[in-house]
Short mmCIF file of C-alpha atoms and ligand atoms in Angstrom, two decimals:
data_model
loop_
_atom_site.label_atom_id
_atom_site.label_comp_id
_atom_site.label_asym_id
_atom_site.label_seq_id
_atom_site.Cartn_x
_atom_site.Cartn_y
_atom_site.Cartn_z
CA VAL A 1 -243.01 37.31 155.84
CA HIS A 2 -240.28 39.07 154.15
CA ALA A 3 -240.87 42.88 155.05
CA GLU A 4 -237.31 44.57 154.59
CA THR A 5 -237.94 47.79 153.37
CA LEU A 6 -235.87 50.23 151.51
CA GLU A 7 -235.05 51.98 154.86
CA ASP A 8 -233.73 48.69 156.35
CA ARG A 9 -231.41 48.03 153.35
CA CYS A 10 -230.16 51.70 153.60
CA GLN A 11 -229.27 51.15 157.54
CA VAL A 12 -225.65 50.97 158.03
CA ALA A 13 -224.37 48.95 160.93
CA ALA A 14 -222.46 50.55 163.80
CA TYR A 15 -219.61 48.31 163.57
CA ALA A 16 -217.33 47.51 160.54
CA CYS A 17 -217.33 43.61 161.10
CA GLN A 18 -221.27 43.88 160.58
CA ARG A 19 -220.97 45.64 157.29
CA ARG A 20 -219.83 44.71 153.74
CA THR A 21 -217.14 47.23 152.64
CA PRO A 22 -215.80 46.67 149.09
CA LEU A 23 -212.67 48.07 147.82
CA ALA A 24 -214.31 50.29 145.33
CA HIS A 25 -216.50 52.62 146.83
CA LYS A 26 -218.72 55.41 145.94
CA ASN A 27 -217.50 58.38 148.12
CA GLN A 28 -213.90 58.75 147.62
CA LEU A 29 -213.73 62.57 147.87
CA LEU A 30 -215.23 62.45 151.51
CA THR A 31 -213.15 59.54 152.68
CA GLU A 32 -210.06 60.94 151.54
CA ALA A 33 -210.75 64.37 153.17
CA LEU A 34 -211.74 62.42 156.58
CA GLU A 35 -208.71 60.32 156.20
CA THR A 36 -206.35 63.39 156.00
CA VAL A 37 -207.61 64.83 159.08
CA ALA A 38 -207.91 61.56 160.95
CA GLU A 39 -203.85 61.22 159.91
CA GLU A 40 -203.18 64.63 160.91
CA ALA A 41 -204.80 63.95 164.32
CA LEU A 42 -202.68 60.91 164.75
CA PHE A 43 -199.73 63.06 163.82
CA ARG A 44 -200.66 65.47 166.82
CA GLY A 45 -201.06 62.46 169.30
CA SER A 46 -204.89 62.70 169.33
CA GLU A 47 -205.52 59.03 168.74
CA GLY A 48 -209.57 59.34 169.93
CA ARG A 49 -209.97 62.14 167.38
CA GLY A 50 -207.87 60.33 164.75
CA LEU A 51 -210.09 57.20 165.28
CA ALA A 52 -213.18 59.16 165.22
CA PHE A 53 -212.36 60.61 161.74
CA SER A 54 -211.23 57.08 160.56
CA ARG A 55 -214.40 55.48 161.62
CA ALA A 56 -216.68 58.24 159.87
CA ALA A 57 -214.62 57.45 156.54
CA SER A 58 -215.15 53.79 157.13
CA VAL A 59 -218.84 54.09 157.65
CA LEU A 60 -218.90 56.23 154.05
CA LYS A 61 -216.85 53.26 152.49
CA SER A 62 -219.77 50.87 153.27
CA PHE A 63 -222.54 53.29 152.15
CA PRO A 64 -223.85 52.05 148.64
CA TRP A 65 -224.66 55.50 147.29
CA THR A 66 -222.90 58.78 146.84
CA VAL A 67 -223.66 61.02 149.45
CA ARG A 68 -225.15 64.27 148.05
CA SER A 69 -226.41 66.11 150.85
CA VAL A 70 -225.83 65.94 154.66
CA LYS A 71 -229.45 64.74 154.75
CA ASP A 72 -227.99 61.54 153.25
CA LEU A 73 -225.90 61.24 156.63
CA SER A 74 -229.18 60.72 159.15
CA SER A 75 -229.10 57.04 158.45
CA LEU A 76 -225.39 56.43 159.11
CA PRO A 77 -223.92 55.92 162.43
CA GLY A 78 -220.78 57.12 163.98
CA ILE A 79 -220.56 60.55 162.03
CA GLY A 80 -219.62 63.24 164.52
CA GLU A 81 -220.17 66.92 164.54
CA HIS A 82 -216.80 67.68 163.02
CA SER A 83 -216.62 64.94 160.57
CA ARG A 84 -220.07 66.26 159.46
CA LYS A 85 -218.77 69.82 159.04
CA ILE A 86 -216.12 68.61 156.72
CA ILE A 87 -218.59 66.58 154.73
CA GLN A 88 -220.76 69.74 154.25
CA GLU A 89 -217.77 71.76 153.23
CA VAL A 90 -216.78 68.98 150.75
CA LEU A 91 -220.54 68.70 149.27
CA GLU A 92 -220.76 72.61 149.11
CA ASP A 93 -217.69 73.85 147.73
CA GLY A 94 -216.03 70.92 146.49
CA ALA A 95 -213.21 70.94 149.08
CA SER A 96 -212.99 71.75 152.74
CA ALA A 97 -210.86 74.58 153.68
CA GLU A 98 -209.77 72.82 156.92
CA VAL A 99 -208.53 69.70 154.84
CA GLU A 100 -206.84 71.85 152.42
CA ASN A 101 -205.09 73.44 155.12
CA VAL A 102 -203.76 70.61 156.59
CA ARG A 103 -202.79 69.07 153.10
CA GLN A 104 -200.69 72.17 152.62
CA SER A 105 -199.21 72.62 155.85
CA GLU A 106 -195.48 71.98 156.31
CA ARG A 107 -195.75 69.92 159.53
CA TYR A 108 -198.24 67.53 157.77
CA GLN A 109 -196.10 67.00 154.48
CA THR A 110 -192.93 66.57 156.46
CA MET A 111 -194.47 64.18 158.96
CA LYS A 112 -195.98 62.34 156.26
CA ASN A 113 -192.38 62.00 154.36
CA PHE A 114 -190.68 61.30 157.42
CA LYS A 115 -193.03 58.42 158.34
CA LYS A 116 -192.69 56.93 154.95
CA ILE A 117 -189.30 55.96 156.03
CA PHE A 118 -189.40 52.19 157.31
CA GLY A 119 -189.02 51.89 161.07
CA VAL A 120 -189.98 55.59 161.71
CA GLY A 121 -193.27 56.24 163.57
CA VAL A 122 -195.07 59.23 164.56
CA LYS A 123 -192.96 59.78 167.60
CA THR A 124 -189.62 59.55 165.81
CA ALA A 125 -191.16 61.76 162.91
CA GLY A 126 -192.52 64.60 165.43
CA ARG A 127 -189.21 64.80 167.07
CA TRP A 128 -187.21 65.24 164.11
CA TYR A 129 -189.86 67.97 163.00
CA GLN A 130 -189.34 69.73 166.25
CA GLU A 131 -185.64 69.91 166.03
CA GLY A 132 -186.37 71.79 162.86
CA LEU A 133 -185.66 68.86 160.37
CA ARG A 134 -187.77 69.06 157.19
CA THR A 135 -186.58 67.05 154.45
CA ILE A 136 -184.85 63.64 154.02
CA SER A 137 -181.55 65.23 152.93
CA ASP A 138 -181.89 67.21 156.26
CA LEU A 139 -181.66 63.79 158.23
CA GLN A 140 -178.40 62.98 156.68
CA ALA A 141 -176.98 66.65 156.90
CA HIS A 142 -177.80 66.70 160.58
CA HIS A 143 -176.60 63.51 161.35
CA ALA A 144 -180.11 62.48 162.69
CA LYS A 145 -179.61 59.00 164.76
CA LEU A 146 -181.22 56.31 162.74
CA ASN A 147 -181.57 52.80 164.15
CA SER A 148 -180.51 49.90 161.90
CA ALA A 149 -184.07 49.35 160.48
CA GLN A 150 -184.38 53.15 159.64
CA GLN A 151 -180.89 53.09 158.01
CA VAL A 152 -182.06 50.39 155.75
CA GLY A 153 -185.39 52.12 155.49
CA LEU A 154 -183.73 55.28 154.11
CA LEU A 155 -181.45 53.38 151.88
CA HIS A 156 -184.53 51.77 150.32
CA TYR A 157 -186.73 54.84 150.37
CA ARG A 158 -187.89 54.88 146.83
CA ASP A 159 -188.46 51.07 146.33
CA LEU A 160 -190.27 50.91 149.71
CA ASN A 161 -192.45 53.66 148.75
CA SER A 162 -193.32 52.31 145.18
CA PRO A 163 -196.42 50.14 145.35
CA VAL A 164 -195.91 46.16 145.71
CA LYS A 165 -197.89 44.36 142.83
CA ARG A 166 -199.61 41.30 143.18
CA SER A 167 -197.16 39.64 140.71
CA GLU A 168 -194.36 40.40 143.26
CA ALA A 169 -196.38 39.18 146.31
CA GLU A 170 -196.84 35.89 144.18
CA ALA A 171 -193.24 35.64 143.58
CA ILE A 172 -192.30 36.18 147.08
CA VAL A 173 -194.97 33.51 148.07
CA GLN A 174 -193.14 31.22 145.85
CA VAL A 175 -189.74 31.93 147.23
CA VAL A 176 -191.14 31.53 151.01
CA GLN A 177 -192.73 28.16 150.14
CA LYS A 178 -189.53 26.81 148.39
CA ALA A 179 -187.58 27.78 151.97
CA VAL A 180 -190.23 26.25 154.00
CA ASP A 181 -190.20 23.04 151.76
CA GLN A 182 -186.58 22.41 152.57
CA PHE A 183 -187.22 22.38 156.32
CA LEU A 184 -190.80 21.22 156.83
CA PRO A 185 -192.68 19.61 153.82
CA GLY A 186 -196.52 19.89 154.17
CA ALA A 187 -196.20 23.60 155.37
CA SER A 188 -198.15 26.07 153.71
CA VAL A 189 -197.67 29.71 152.95
CA ILE A 190 -200.79 31.89 152.60
CA LEU A 191 -200.94 35.38 151.06
CA THR A 192 -203.07 37.54 153.51
CA GLY A 193 -203.23 41.19 154.36
CA GLY A 194 -204.52 43.73 151.55
CA PHE A 195 -204.12 41.36 148.80
CA ARG A 196 -206.42 38.79 150.33
CA ARG A 197 -208.92 41.65 150.30
CA GLY A 198 -208.39 41.94 146.62
CA LYS A 199 -206.13 44.94 146.44
CA GLN A 200 -203.95 44.84 143.06
CA THR A 201 -201.23 46.65 145.09
CA GLY A 202 -199.92 46.93 148.84
CA HIS A 203 -197.24 48.50 150.71
CA ASP A 204 -196.14 45.12 152.09
CA VAL A 205 -196.53 41.30 151.63
CA ASP A 206 -198.21 39.61 154.57
CA LEU A 207 -197.56 36.02 154.62
CA LEU A 208 -198.76 33.12 157.17
CA ILE A 209 -197.07 30.02 157.68
CA THR A 210 -198.59 27.00 159.28
CA HIS A 211 -198.27 23.09 159.40
CA PRO A 212 -201.41 20.83 159.74
CA THR A 213 -199.43 18.83 162.58
CA GLU A 214 -199.51 21.21 165.58
CA GLY A 215 -196.21 21.82 166.94
CA GLN A 216 -194.32 20.87 163.92
CA GLU A 217 -193.87 24.63 162.98
CA MET A 218 -192.00 25.11 166.00
CA GLY A 219 -188.79 26.62 165.19
CA LEU A 220 -189.53 26.86 161.55
CA LEU A 221 -189.05 30.61 161.20
CA SER A 222 -185.77 31.18 162.27
CA LYS A 223 -184.52 28.36 159.78
CA VAL A 224 -186.55 29.80 156.87
CA VAL A 225 -184.86 33.33 157.64
CA SER A 226 -181.69 32.00 157.67
CA TRP A 227 -181.72 30.19 154.55
CA LEU A 228 -183.33 33.05 152.83
CA ASP A 229 -180.59 35.38 154.12
CA SER A 230 -177.87 32.93 153.16
CA GLN A 231 -179.29 33.05 149.51
CA GLY A 232 -179.36 36.61 149.20
CA PHE A 233 -183.14 37.29 149.66
CA MET A 234 -182.94 39.32 152.35
CA LEU A 235 -182.00 43.07 152.88
CA TYR A 236 -183.18 43.20 156.63
CA HIS A 237 -185.03 41.17 159.03
CA SER A 238 -186.04 41.54 162.48
CA THR A 239 -187.50 38.39 164.37
CA HIS A 240 -189.59 38.27 167.34
CA ARG A 241 -190.39 35.33 169.52
CA ASN A 242 -194.01 35.54 170.52
CA SER A 243 -194.67 37.44 173.46
CA PHE A 244 -198.23 36.26 173.38
CA GLN A 245 -200.05 35.50 176.58
CA PRO A 246 -203.88 34.50 176.04
CA LEU A 247 -205.16 36.61 179.03
CA GLU A 248 -203.26 38.56 181.92
CA ASP A 249 -205.63 36.76 184.10
CA GLU A 250 -203.44 34.41 186.41
CA GLU A 251 -206.04 32.02 187.20
CA LEU A 252 -206.52 30.59 183.77
CA SER A 253 -204.79 27.53 183.77
CA VAL A 254 -203.61 27.75 180.00
CA SER A 255 -200.06 26.15 179.83
CA ALA A 256 -197.85 28.64 178.37
CA THR A 257 -196.29 26.27 176.20
CA THR A 258 -199.25 25.84 173.88
CA MET A 259 -199.37 29.72 173.20
CA ASP A 260 -195.53 30.29 173.00
CA ARG A 261 -194.95 29.51 169.38
CA PHE A 262 -196.49 32.49 167.51
CA ASP A 263 -193.06 33.70 165.89
CA ARG A 264 -193.01 36.63 163.17
CA CYS A 265 -190.39 38.61 161.30
CA PHE A 266 -190.62 42.11 159.96
CA SER A 267 -188.45 41.81 156.79
CA ILE A 268 -187.36 43.36 153.54
CA PHE A 269 -186.79 41.12 150.60
CA CYS A 270 -184.56 41.63 147.88
CA LEU A 271 -186.63 40.86 144.55
CA SER A 272 -184.93 40.56 141.35
CA SER A 273 -186.84 40.23 138.07
CA MET A 274 -184.30 38.58 135.82
CA THR A 275 -183.65 35.42 137.47
CA GLU A 276 -185.72 32.43 137.85
CA GLU A 277 -186.24 33.46 141.35
CA PRO A 278 -185.62 36.40 143.29
CA GLY A 279 -182.14 37.28 144.80
CA CYS A 280 -179.67 39.59 145.08
CA GLU A 281 -176.57 37.66 144.10
CA LEU A 282 -175.32 38.50 140.59
CA LYS A 283 -176.08 35.43 138.49
CA GLY A 284 -173.78 35.35 135.46
CA SER A 285 -173.51 38.12 133.14
CA GLY A 286 -176.83 38.31 131.67
CA GLY A 287 -178.09 41.71 131.28
CA ALA A 288 -179.51 44.01 133.71
CA HIS A 289 -180.83 42.65 136.93
CA HIS A 290 -184.05 44.90 138.09
CA ARG A 291 -184.04 44.61 141.86
CA LYS A 292 -186.50 45.83 144.17
CA ALA A 293 -186.89 46.07 147.87
CA VAL A 294 -190.12 44.99 149.25
CA ARG A 295 -191.28 44.96 152.78
CA VAL A 296 -192.48 41.50 153.88
CA ASP A 297 -194.32 40.31 157.19
CA LEU A 298 -193.84 36.51 157.88
CA VAL A 299 -196.03 35.03 160.69
CA VAL A 300 -195.64 31.22 161.90
CA THR A 301 -198.91 29.88 163.31
CA PRO A 302 -199.81 26.72 164.89
CA TYR A 303 -202.50 25.09 163.21
CA SER A 304 -204.98 25.47 166.00
CA GLN A 305 -204.63 29.31 166.01
CA PHE A 306 -204.50 29.28 162.10
CA SER A 307 -208.36 30.76 161.64
CA PHE A 308 -207.57 33.47 164.14
CA ALA A 309 -204.32 34.39 162.65
CA LEU A 310 -205.77 34.58 159.05
CA LEU A 311 -208.66 36.64 160.22
CA GLY A 312 -206.37 38.94 162.18
CA TRP A 313 -204.11 39.52 159.56
CA THR A 314 -206.41 39.88 156.72
CA GLY A 315 -207.60 43.47 158.12
CA SER A 316 -208.54 45.93 157.29
CA LYS A 317 -207.04 47.78 160.49
CA ASN A 318 -210.83 49.38 160.81
CA PHE A 319 -212.43 45.81 160.48
CA GLU A 320 -210.09 44.28 162.84
CA ARG A 321 -210.39 47.02 165.46
CA ASP A 322 -214.33 46.65 164.96
CA LEU A 323 -213.94 42.95 165.31
CA ARG A 324 -212.35 43.24 168.63
CA ARG A 325 -214.61 46.05 169.99
CA PHE A 326 -217.84 43.95 168.87
CA SER A 327 -216.58 40.95 170.46
CA LYS A 328 -215.63 42.90 173.75
CA TYR A 329 -218.71 44.98 174.18
CA GLU A 330 -221.58 43.00 172.52
CA LYS A 331 -220.42 39.54 173.00
CA LYS A 332 -218.33 39.90 176.24
CA MET A 333 -215.66 37.87 174.16
CA VAL A 334 -211.82 38.52 173.79
CA LEU A 335 -210.61 38.02 170.01
CA ASN A 336 -207.10 38.28 169.05
CA SER A 337 -204.89 36.73 166.42
CA HIS A 338 -204.56 33.75 168.32
CA THR A 339 -207.82 32.87 170.19
CA LEU A 340 -211.30 33.74 171.01
CA TYR A 341 -212.17 33.71 174.79
CA HIS A 342 -215.69 33.80 176.22
CA THR A 343 -215.21 35.61 179.60
CA GLU A 344 -218.25 34.72 181.42
CA LYS A 345 -218.32 31.05 180.30
CA LYS A 346 -214.43 31.09 180.98
CA ILE A 347 -213.59 28.84 177.93
CA PHE A 348 -211.60 29.18 174.57
CA LEU A 349 -214.02 28.85 171.56
CA SER A 350 -212.04 27.14 169.05
CA ALA A 351 -212.53 27.52 165.07
CA ALA A 352 -211.37 25.51 162.16
CA SER A 353 -212.06 28.03 159.67
CA GLU A 354 -212.92 32.17 159.76
CA GLU A 355 -216.77 30.98 159.36
CA GLU A 356 -216.52 29.36 162.74
CA ILE A 357 -215.21 32.45 164.15
CA PHE A 358 -217.93 34.85 162.74
CA GLN A 359 -220.46 31.95 163.92
CA HIS A 360 -219.14 31.99 167.68
CA LEU A 361 -219.53 35.95 167.29
CA GLY A 362 -222.95 35.77 165.93
CA LEU A 363 -222.04 37.60 163.09
CA ASP A 364 -222.81 37.17 159.25
CA PHE A 365 -219.90 35.84 157.41
CA ILE A 366 -218.22 38.72 155.73
CA SER A 367 -215.96 37.58 152.72
CA PRO A 368 -212.16 38.93 152.73
CA GLU A 369 -213.09 41.32 149.69
CA GLN A 370 -215.60 42.91 151.89
CA ARG A 371 -213.59 43.78 154.76
CA ASN A 372 -211.92 46.93 153.36
CA ALA A 373 -213.54 49.08 155.94
P1 LIG B 401 -201.21 47.32 152.73
O1 LIG B 401 -201.62 46.95 151.38
O2 LIG B 401 -201.17 48.40 152.79
O3 LIG B 401 -199.98 46.60 153.27
P2 LIG B 401 -202.83 45.92 154.74
O4 LIG B 401 -204.36 45.85 154.93
O5 LIG B 401 -202.20 44.51 154.24
O6 LIG B 401 -202.62 47.16 153.61
P3 LIG B 401 -200.97 45.92 156.79
O7 LIG B 401 -200.06 46.89 157.68
O8 LIG B 401 -199.85 45.12 156.06
O9 LIG B 401 -202.06 46.70 156.01
O10 LIG B 401 -201.68 45.12 157.90
C1 LIG B 401 -202.45 43.81 157.53
C2 LIG B 401 -203.14 43.31 158.68
O11 LIG B 401 -202.10 42.63 159.65
C3 LIG B 401 -203.52 44.43 159.61
O12 LIG B 401 -205.14 44.67 159.48
C4 LIG B 401 -203.47 44.13 160.94
O13 LIG B 401 -204.86 43.94 161.77
C5 LIG B 401 -202.51 43.17 160.94
N1 LIG B 401 -201.04 43.64 161.73
C6 LIG B 401 -200.32 44.30 160.88
N2 LIG B 401 -199.30 44.58 161.97
C7 LIG B 401 -199.47 43.90 162.92
C8 LIG B 401 -198.85 43.46 164.34
N3 LIG B 401 -197.59 44.19 164.41
N4 LIG B 401 -199.31 42.79 165.05
C9 LIG B 401 -200.90 42.29 164.74
N5 LIG B 401 -201.21 42.29 163.78
C10 LIG B 401 -200.76 43.18 162.86
MN1 LIG B 402 -200.11 44.66 154.08
MN1 LIG B 403 -197.92 44.11 157.09
#
């Protein structure tokens, strides 16, 4: 008997990975307010408070109606007292005094601007603020110490803070595919991150690279990056050998070598819209070249881990966080971008697709477009 009531359908699940969260939702004013105080909490180092506000915003994003009164919140999980108070102020007055204070505060605005520099996190931004620095030009005037990433970040501040278009992301996929084809025919380049969730713009381009023959991908990333660099496509890159260990537990006899091939590169590409393909070298004298610096994350994954990497790099961050929490607390499993481990059975669960991972976890499949938690 199909006895689903209206009330059942209004029920919003506790974990983001149990909910469908579209890109466009009906509570923008409220989620923006909550995300502002979440960000402010993180700026102050209050991770717990930041997470609580961020969760409350995420829940509202999955709510299929516009919240009109605090009474509407009774069916919603994870909305604490403080979030409720902010929601109430927005509903009653059109804005929350607390949120408006944050938005206007010098500290919040300064931290936000400093954090927009590639390579600058909360710690660095906070230190500069403490030292009395307030603007980007203050950094130069006061000779603030910048590491090499931050220097490039400052140099391309404008470009890196203007949204990356889908067409730009696709152009970068083409270039990386071309590079990959030279060293490893048959390897694929897959666009993931926010674009895979259906966003039309992003802050960066997230790419996964894999080859159907396990092990073939070894050593590929450094060759690809060197070639891209030599062709003038790269303004900055920082490559990390995988330091992934499946579990701290020593007794697990998993050969380190099978898990040791997950390389990634945080980079800044130079995209040129005039030439056939992006690149920074001046090619002939034909007119103006429009160049743009674009953040790109490159991740190479062995085929056996591809589904986990795809799920892990598609996001959103709230969705990923709840996938891991759900696995741990509801299923006694450990999920990461490499594997799924059952802590009681002491076995790794393999998966050839994202669908299989959801199945292992006993979750309904949520399509990437519905993971905008
Ligand atoms: P945007 O459009 O702003 O780029 P996004 O959802 O693509 O949004 P990203 O910061 O690019 O945001 O991250 C995409 C996903 O990749 C995140 O959900 C996160 O799970 C994963 N991710 C990002 N950085 C790392 C990292 N250093 N290690 C592992 N996973 C990461
Ligand atoms: Mn991204
Ligand atoms: Mn990214």
